[in-house]
């Protein structure tokens, strides 16, 4: 293939389907102050293809050159916002600002792939600049500001971890994609892609007219946008929809108003109509709406409508059998005996096939109100498998020797980090290279902590009030994390499924209502929840390498799963909530297999 054609991008207008995705990108291109577009979906949904293609539609002027800038996953803060120009300092002996990717993306597109895996502080900075259009740098002795108006596009695969709700809320628009296509759509996509690969130049020529039309429409909409107005009736409609969606704060209202103005300009009108609000409302509310009063885990089957917990228990949900009445007929007694015999046979078959202890068919469970109990958990300890080795050392002149000195013989303070403070270093040794003395940035005084809680919600936890006891342990961990401003995530495992009850983020102030809505049902998918925990730990370490992780497994130990090959490699505490004197569960065995501490709550 000719190298000159390798940089040719697949045309935006040639992408099949994805109507909502295209609309969101076009609106953000017309008005970058919308705050960017977050695209959530699995692999193969044309996320990257459309993101790159929209850059070709940006209007071109003789004064600006729009660029498509990709933020690498391992980008540093200096690479993003800019830093000192060391070469100019050494040669010209003057402080000069070296721009970062935010300035390079000005008037263009900043594309952040796998934004959910970026460190939170980088995502914060990107969203701050995207919403204001200005990058302000106050660091390393530099005071600098520059325009940075760009179309922000962030993509994420939900299978690889969620984005913090606080960060997700700051994206102006969001689109959720799937990779479910009809046979006809799949064939059209294959044919279109094949035609592009065979002759890129001819293919792009074929779509030149619609591309130019889109480009002109974007330019016209940008010129019309300042003239668009929104009357009180539409403002009331916007406020009503946001209130009904139970959104937090007023950002949704502001974004829906801004997106409605942009959509009206895109359609060539100077007045916002109801149809503009209809088009943008799903994009604005998708990641912000909250369903008040909805239980965190619904175990309704496909043929069973969602019901409140009370209705579930009243209409066929899990409940203990009632004592027989004196006026029961002989036929009813016979029927009850038959049902009990059938259940016994089912349980025996499940046990013989290696099922979980206390397992039940998937069904609704019985709620238990959490009675707060004082719980004193032991302090988590590192084991040989969980020791953290800090191997970050400077190379060359900055590398420390065994006595804690640098190669120049200067001792580095324990209050300093391994990162050099270039401004102070060069200021003290201006004109000398290598510098006579290195200065280091101050080390962080604390370490961020994250508590991963795995709560057993299987049917066996219903007996003897174990559900209330287990939830009290969760409340103890969450309350402590809240007071220390630490982060948590909570996974429930029961009824042969795993549910994210609390997504990774700051510990909430109150969790009792959430815990009271949890139904304890079904079997114990212990191995599956540990595999999920391993995946979560890996993602958290990518996002925040210095994060201190702790795991709590709260269970009665009634599981036959073999987990000897699953090592979480973070300090783990298995809290055994089984209250019997003679343990029927395998708490101690499971703790040994996980290389975890064991703590029997009954003791």
PDB file of C-alpha atoms in Angstrom, residues 117-291:
ATOM      1  CA  UNK A 117      -8.401   3.889  33.254  1.00  0.00           C
ATOM      2  CA  UNK A 118      -6.841   7.368  33.493  1.00  0.00           C
ATOM      3  CA  UNK A 119      -5.838   8.674  36.943  1.00  0.00           C
ATOM      4  CA  UNK A 120      -8.658  10.753  38.409  1.00  0.00           C
ATOM      5  CA  UNK A 121      -6.612  13.948  38.753  1.00  0.00           C
ATOM      6  CA  UNK A 122      -5.822  13.956  35.009  1.00  0.00           C
ATOM      7  CA  UNK A 123      -9.485  13.462  34.131  1.00  0.00           C
ATOM      8  CA  UNK A 124     -10.364  16.350  36.476  1.00  0.00           C
ATOM      9  CA  UNK A 125      -7.912  18.657  34.725  1.00  0.00           C
ATOM     10  CA  UNK A 126      -9.119  17.728  31.242  1.00  0.00           C
ATOM     11  CA  UNK A 127     -12.764  18.332  32.167  1.00  0.00           C
ATOM     12  CA  UNK A 128     -11.953  21.648  33.871  1.00  0.00           C
ATOM     13  CA  UNK A 129     -10.261  22.954  30.732  1.00  0.00           C
ATOM     14  CA  UNK A 130     -12.946  21.508  28.420  1.00  0.00           C
ATOM     15  CA  UNK A 131     -15.708  23.347  30.294  1.00  0.00           C
ATOM     16  CA  UNK A 132     -13.849  26.678  30.590  1.00  0.00           C
ATOM     17  CA  UNK A 133     -11.913  26.727  27.314  1.00  0.00           C
ATOM     18  CA  UNK A 134      -8.787  28.003  29.121  1.00  0.00           C
ATOM     19  CA  UNK A 135      -5.768  26.136  30.495  1.00  0.00           C
ATOM     20  CA  UNK A 136      -4.188  27.882  33.503  1.00  0.00           C
ATOM     21  CA  UNK A 137      -0.783  26.615  34.652  1.00  0.00           C
ATOM     22  CA  UNK A 138       0.642  27.689  38.012  1.00  0.00           C
ATOM     23  CA  UNK A 139       3.542  25.386  38.809  1.00  0.00           C
ATOM     24  CA  UNK A 140       7.329  24.957  38.675  1.00  0.00           C
ATOM     25  CA  UNK A 141       7.764  28.721  38.863  1.00  0.00           C
ATOM     26  CA  UNK A 142       5.640  29.188  35.736  1.00  0.00           C
ATOM     27  CA  UNK A 143       2.487  31.286  35.542  1.00  0.00           C
ATOM     28  CA  UNK A 144       0.877  30.782  32.151  1.00  0.00           C
ATOM     29  CA  UNK A 145      -2.558  30.611  30.556  1.00  0.00           C
ATOM     30  CA  UNK A 146      -3.715  29.874  27.027  1.00  0.00           C
ATOM     31  CA  UNK A 147      -6.917  29.136  25.131  1.00  0.00           C
ATOM     32  CA  UNK A 148      -7.804  25.466  24.857  1.00  0.00           C
ATOM     33  CA  UNK A 149     -11.162  25.051  23.140  1.00  0.00           C
ATOM     34  CA  UNK A 150     -11.426  21.560  21.771  1.00  0.00           C
ATOM     35  CA  UNK A 151     -13.946  18.817  21.177  1.00  0.00           C
ATOM     36  CA  UNK A 152     -13.400  16.329  23.982  1.00  0.00           C
ATOM     37  CA  UNK A 153     -14.192  12.697  23.202  1.00  0.00           C
ATOM     38  CA  UNK A 154     -13.709  10.034  25.842  1.00  0.00           C
ATOM     39  CA  UNK A 155     -14.363   6.344  25.287  1.00  0.00           C
ATOM     40  CA  UNK A 156     -14.644   3.523  27.770  1.00  0.00           C
ATOM     41  CA  UNK A 157     -15.447  -0.153  27.849  1.00  0.00           C
ATOM     42  CA  UNK A 158     -17.680  -0.796  30.903  1.00  0.00           C
ATOM     43  CA  UNK A 159     -16.302  -4.346  31.114  1.00  0.00           C
ATOM     44  CA  UNK A 160     -12.933  -2.833  32.078  1.00  0.00           C
ATOM     45  CA  UNK A 161     -14.198  -0.687  34.933  1.00  0.00           C
ATOM     46  CA  UNK A 162     -16.506   2.240  35.574  1.00  0.00           C
ATOM     47  CA  UNK A 163     -15.727   5.938  35.666  1.00  0.00           C
ATOM     48  CA  UNK A 164     -16.338   7.720  38.964  1.00  0.00           C
ATOM     49  CA  UNK A 165     -19.879   9.218  39.016  1.00  0.00           C
ATOM     50  CA  UNK A 166     -18.463  12.655  39.850  1.00  0.00           C
ATOM     51  CA  UNK A 167     -16.290  12.575  36.724  1.00  0.00           C
ATOM     52  CA  UNK A 168     -18.941  11.016  34.533  1.00  0.00           C
ATOM     53  CA  UNK A 169     -21.348  13.808  35.487  1.00  0.00           C
ATOM     54  CA  UNK A 170     -18.954  16.434  34.160  1.00  0.00           C
ATOM     55  CA  UNK A 171     -19.073  15.095  30.607  1.00  0.00           C
ATOM     56  CA  UNK A 172     -21.701  17.119  28.793  1.00  0.00           C
ATOM     57  CA  UNK A 173     -23.198  14.258  26.774  1.00  0.00           C
ATOM     58  CA  UNK A 174     -23.047  10.480  26.955  1.00  0.00           C
ATOM     59  CA  UNK A 175     -23.898   7.716  24.516  1.00  0.00           C
ATOM     60  CA  UNK A 176     -24.178   4.026  25.361  1.00  0.00           C
ATOM     61  CA  UNK A 177     -23.481   1.676  22.462  1.00  0.00           C
ATOM     62  CA  UNK A 178     -23.857  -2.029  21.901  1.00  0.00           C
ATOM     63  CA  UNK A 179     -22.447  -4.344  19.263  1.00  0.00           C
ATOM     64  CA  UNK A 180     -25.720  -5.996  18.337  1.00  0.00           C
ATOM     65  CA  UNK A 181     -26.168  -5.721  14.580  1.00  0.00           C
ATOM     66  CA  UNK A 182     -28.567  -7.374  12.188  1.00  0.00           C
ATOM     67  CA  UNK A 183     -27.297  -9.647   9.421  1.00  0.00           C
ATOM     68  CA  UNK A 184     -27.951  -6.938   6.836  1.00  0.00           C
ATOM     69  CA  UNK A 185     -26.073  -4.320   8.870  1.00  0.00           C
ATOM     70  CA  UNK A 186     -23.095  -6.623   9.293  1.00  0.00           C
ATOM     71  CA  UNK A 187     -22.928  -7.276   5.557  1.00  0.00           C
ATOM     72  CA  UNK A 188     -23.101  -3.549   4.741  1.00  0.00           C
ATOM     73  CA  UNK A 189     -20.331  -2.770   7.224  1.00  0.00           C
ATOM     74  CA  UNK A 190     -18.064  -5.463   5.758  1.00  0.00           C
ATOM     75  CA  UNK A 191     -18.660  -4.270   2.183  1.00  0.00           C
ATOM     76  CA  UNK A 192     -18.044  -0.640   3.098  1.00  0.00           C
ATOM     77  CA  UNK A 193     -14.850  -1.387   4.965  1.00  0.00           C
ATOM     78  CA  UNK A 194     -13.567  -3.625   2.178  1.00  0.00           C
ATOM     79  CA  UNK A 195     -14.174  -0.899  -0.394  1.00  0.00           C
ATOM     80  CA  UNK A 196     -12.235   1.562   1.743  1.00  0.00           C
ATOM     81  CA  UNK A 197      -9.263  -0.799   2.156  1.00  0.00           C
ATOM     82  CA  UNK A 198      -9.085  -1.569  -1.592  1.00  0.00           C
ATOM     83  CA  UNK A 199      -8.889   2.061  -2.739  1.00  0.00           C
ATOM     84  CA  UNK A 200      -8.948   4.703  -0.002  1.00  0.00           C
ATOM     85  CA  UNK A 201      -8.660   7.667  -2.362  1.00  0.00           C
ATOM     86  CA  UNK A 202     -11.537   6.586  -4.599  1.00  0.00           C
ATOM     87  CA  UNK A 203     -13.667   5.706  -1.583  1.00  0.00           C
ATOM     88  CA  UNK A 204     -13.151   9.133   0.030  1.00  0.00           C
ATOM     89  CA  UNK A 205     -13.861  10.853  -3.290  1.00  0.00           C
ATOM     90  CA  UNK A 206     -17.211   9.087  -3.382  1.00  0.00           C
ATOM     91  CA  UNK A 207     -18.136  10.616   0.022  1.00  0.00           C
ATOM     92  CA  UNK A 208     -16.612  14.032  -0.655  1.00  0.00           C
ATOM     93  CA  UNK A 209     -19.963  15.759  -1.278  1.00  0.00           C
ATOM     94  CA  UNK A 210     -21.641  14.675   2.029  1.00  0.00           C
ATOM     95  CA  UNK A 211     -18.421  15.460   3.887  1.00  0.00           C
ATOM     96  CA  UNK A 212     -18.320  19.010   2.530  1.00  0.00           C
ATOM     97  CA  UNK A 213     -22.021  19.410   3.313  1.00  0.00           C
ATOM     98  CA  UNK A 214     -21.478  18.384   6.938  1.00  0.00           C
ATOM     99  CA  UNK A 215     -18.481  20.685   7.218  1.00  0.00           C
ATOM    100  CA  UNK A 216     -20.487  23.631   5.932  1.00  0.00           C
ATOM    101  CA  UNK A 217     -23.389  22.801   8.260  1.00  0.00           C
ATOM    102  CA  UNK A 218     -21.023  22.831  11.258  1.00  0.00           C
ATOM    103  CA  UNK A 219     -19.630  26.209  10.210  1.00  0.00           C
ATOM    104  CA  UNK A 220     -23.123  27.679   9.710  1.00  0.00           C
ATOM    105  CA  UNK A 221     -24.296  26.344  13.088  1.00  0.00           C
ATOM    106  CA  UNK A 222     -21.304  27.891  14.869  1.00  0.00           C
ATOM    107  CA  UNK A 223     -22.081  31.291  13.351  1.00  0.00           C
ATOM    108  CA  UNK A 224     -25.797  30.990  14.202  1.00  0.00           C
ATOM    109  CA  UNK A 225     -25.342  29.702  17.767  1.00  0.00           C
ATOM    110  CA  UNK A 226     -24.926  33.120  19.512  1.00  0.00           C
ATOM    111  CA  UNK A 227     -28.269  34.230  18.045  1.00  0.00           C
ATOM    112  CA  UNK A 228     -30.332  31.256  19.308  1.00  0.00           C
ATOM    113  CA  UNK A 229     -32.793  31.953  22.134  1.00  0.00           C
ATOM    114  CA  UNK A 230     -34.783  29.732  24.501  1.00  0.00           C
ATOM    115  CA  UNK A 231     -38.154  30.917  25.847  1.00  0.00           C
ATOM    116  CA  UNK A 232     -39.553  30.302  29.336  1.00  0.00           C
ATOM    117  CA  UNK A 233     -41.764  27.423  28.194  1.00  0.00           C
ATOM    118  CA  UNK A 234     -38.718  25.453  27.030  1.00  0.00           C
ATOM    119  CA  UNK A 235     -36.821  26.344  30.205  1.00  0.00           C
ATOM    120  CA  UNK A 236     -39.706  24.940  32.254  1.00  0.00           C
ATOM    121  CA  UNK A 237     -39.626  21.771  30.136  1.00  0.00           C
ATOM    122  CA  UNK A 238     -35.884  21.392  30.698  1.00  0.00           C
ATOM    123  CA  UNK A 239     -36.210  21.924  34.468  1.00  0.00           C
ATOM    124  CA  UNK A 240     -39.138  19.484  34.666  1.00  0.00           C
ATOM    125  CA  UNK A 241     -37.257  16.704  32.861  1.00  0.00           C
ATOM    126  CA  UNK A 242     -34.183  17.120  35.044  1.00  0.00           C
ATOM    127  CA  UNK A 243     -36.299  17.099  38.208  1.00  0.00           C
ATOM    128  CA  UNK A 244     -38.132  13.949  37.089  1.00  0.00           C
ATOM    129  CA  UNK A 245     -34.768  12.283  36.416  1.00  0.00           C
ATOM    130  CA  UNK A 246     -33.783  13.039  40.045  1.00  0.00           C
ATOM    131  CA  UNK A 247     -30.408  14.443  38.991  1.00  0.00           C
ATOM    132  CA  UNK A 248     -27.870  15.817  41.447  1.00  0.00           C
ATOM    133  CA  UNK A 249     -27.279  19.563  41.242  1.00  0.00           C
ATOM    134  CA  UNK A 250     -27.991  21.803  38.260  1.00  0.00           C
ATOM    135  CA  UNK A 251     -25.320  20.719  35.798  1.00  0.00           C
ATOM    136  CA  UNK A 252     -27.877  18.628  33.887  1.00  0.00           C
ATOM    137  CA  UNK A 253     -30.173  21.648  33.499  1.00  0.00           C
ATOM    138  CA  UNK A 254     -27.337  23.822  32.231  1.00  0.00           C
ATOM    139  CA  UNK A 255     -26.073  21.168  29.818  1.00  0.00           C
ATOM    140  CA  UNK A 256     -29.545  20.417  28.460  1.00  0.00           C
ATOM    141  CA  UNK A 257     -30.120  24.125  27.867  1.00  0.00           C
ATOM    142  CA  UNK A 258     -26.729  24.482  26.155  1.00  0.00           C
ATOM    143  CA  UNK A 259     -27.241  21.348  24.045  1.00  0.00           C
ATOM    144  CA  UNK A 260     -30.760  22.457  23.057  1.00  0.00           C
ATOM    145  CA  UNK A 261     -29.411  25.798  21.819  1.00  0.00           C
ATOM    146  CA  UNK A 262     -26.746  23.942  19.849  1.00  0.00           C
ATOM    147  CA  UNK A 263     -29.240  21.520  18.307  1.00  0.00           C
ATOM    148  CA  UNK A 264     -31.462  24.410  17.217  1.00  0.00           C
ATOM    149  CA  UNK A 265     -28.452  26.058  15.562  1.00  0.00           C
ATOM    150  CA  UNK A 266     -27.575  22.741  13.913  1.00  0.00           C
ATOM    151  CA  UNK A 267     -31.081  22.656  12.432  1.00  0.00           C
ATOM    152  CA  UNK A 268     -30.708  26.260  11.198  1.00  0.00           C
ATOM    153  CA  UNK A 269     -33.159  27.844  13.662  1.00  0.00           C
ATOM    154  CA  UNK A 270     -32.783  30.769  16.064  1.00  0.00           C
ATOM    155  CA  UNK A 271     -35.396  29.500  18.534  1.00  0.00           C
ATOM    156  CA  UNK A 272     -35.336  26.355  20.655  1.00  0.00           C
ATOM    157  CA  UNK A 273     -38.306  24.047  20.097  1.00  0.00           C
ATOM    158  CA  UNK A 274     -39.574  21.046  22.033  1.00  0.00           C
ATOM    159  CA  UNK A 275     -38.105  18.735  19.403  1.00  0.00           C
ATOM    160  CA  UNK A 276     -34.616  20.072  20.215  1.00  0.00           C
ATOM    161  CA  UNK A 277     -35.088  19.130  23.864  1.00  0.00           C
ATOM    162  CA  UNK A 278     -36.410  15.706  22.836  1.00  0.00           C
ATOM    163  CA  UNK A 279     -33.263  15.037  20.822  1.00  0.00           C
ATOM    164  CA  UNK A 280     -30.696  16.078  23.428  1.00  0.00           C
ATOM    165  CA  UNK A 281     -32.430  14.959  26.657  1.00  0.00           C
ATOM    166  CA  UNK A 282     -31.343  11.285  26.378  1.00  0.00           C
ATOM    167  CA  UNK A 283     -27.736  12.356  25.769  1.00  0.00           C
ATOM    168  CA  UNK A 284     -27.731  14.660  28.798  1.00  0.00           C
ATOM    169  CA  UNK A 285     -29.618  12.450  31.264  1.00  0.00           C
ATOM    170  CA  UNK A 286     -28.237   8.998  30.446  1.00  0.00           C
ATOM    171  CA  UNK A 287     -25.365   9.263  32.935  1.00  0.00           C
ATOM    172  CA  UNK A 288     -27.073  11.572  35.415  1.00  0.00           C
ATOM    173  CA  UNK A 289     -30.581  10.229  36.050  1.00  0.00           C
ATOM    174  CA  UNK A 290     -31.188   8.396  39.309  1.00  0.00           C
ATOM    175  CA  UNK A 291     -34.118   6.134  40.095  1.00  0.00           C
TER     176      UNK A 291
END
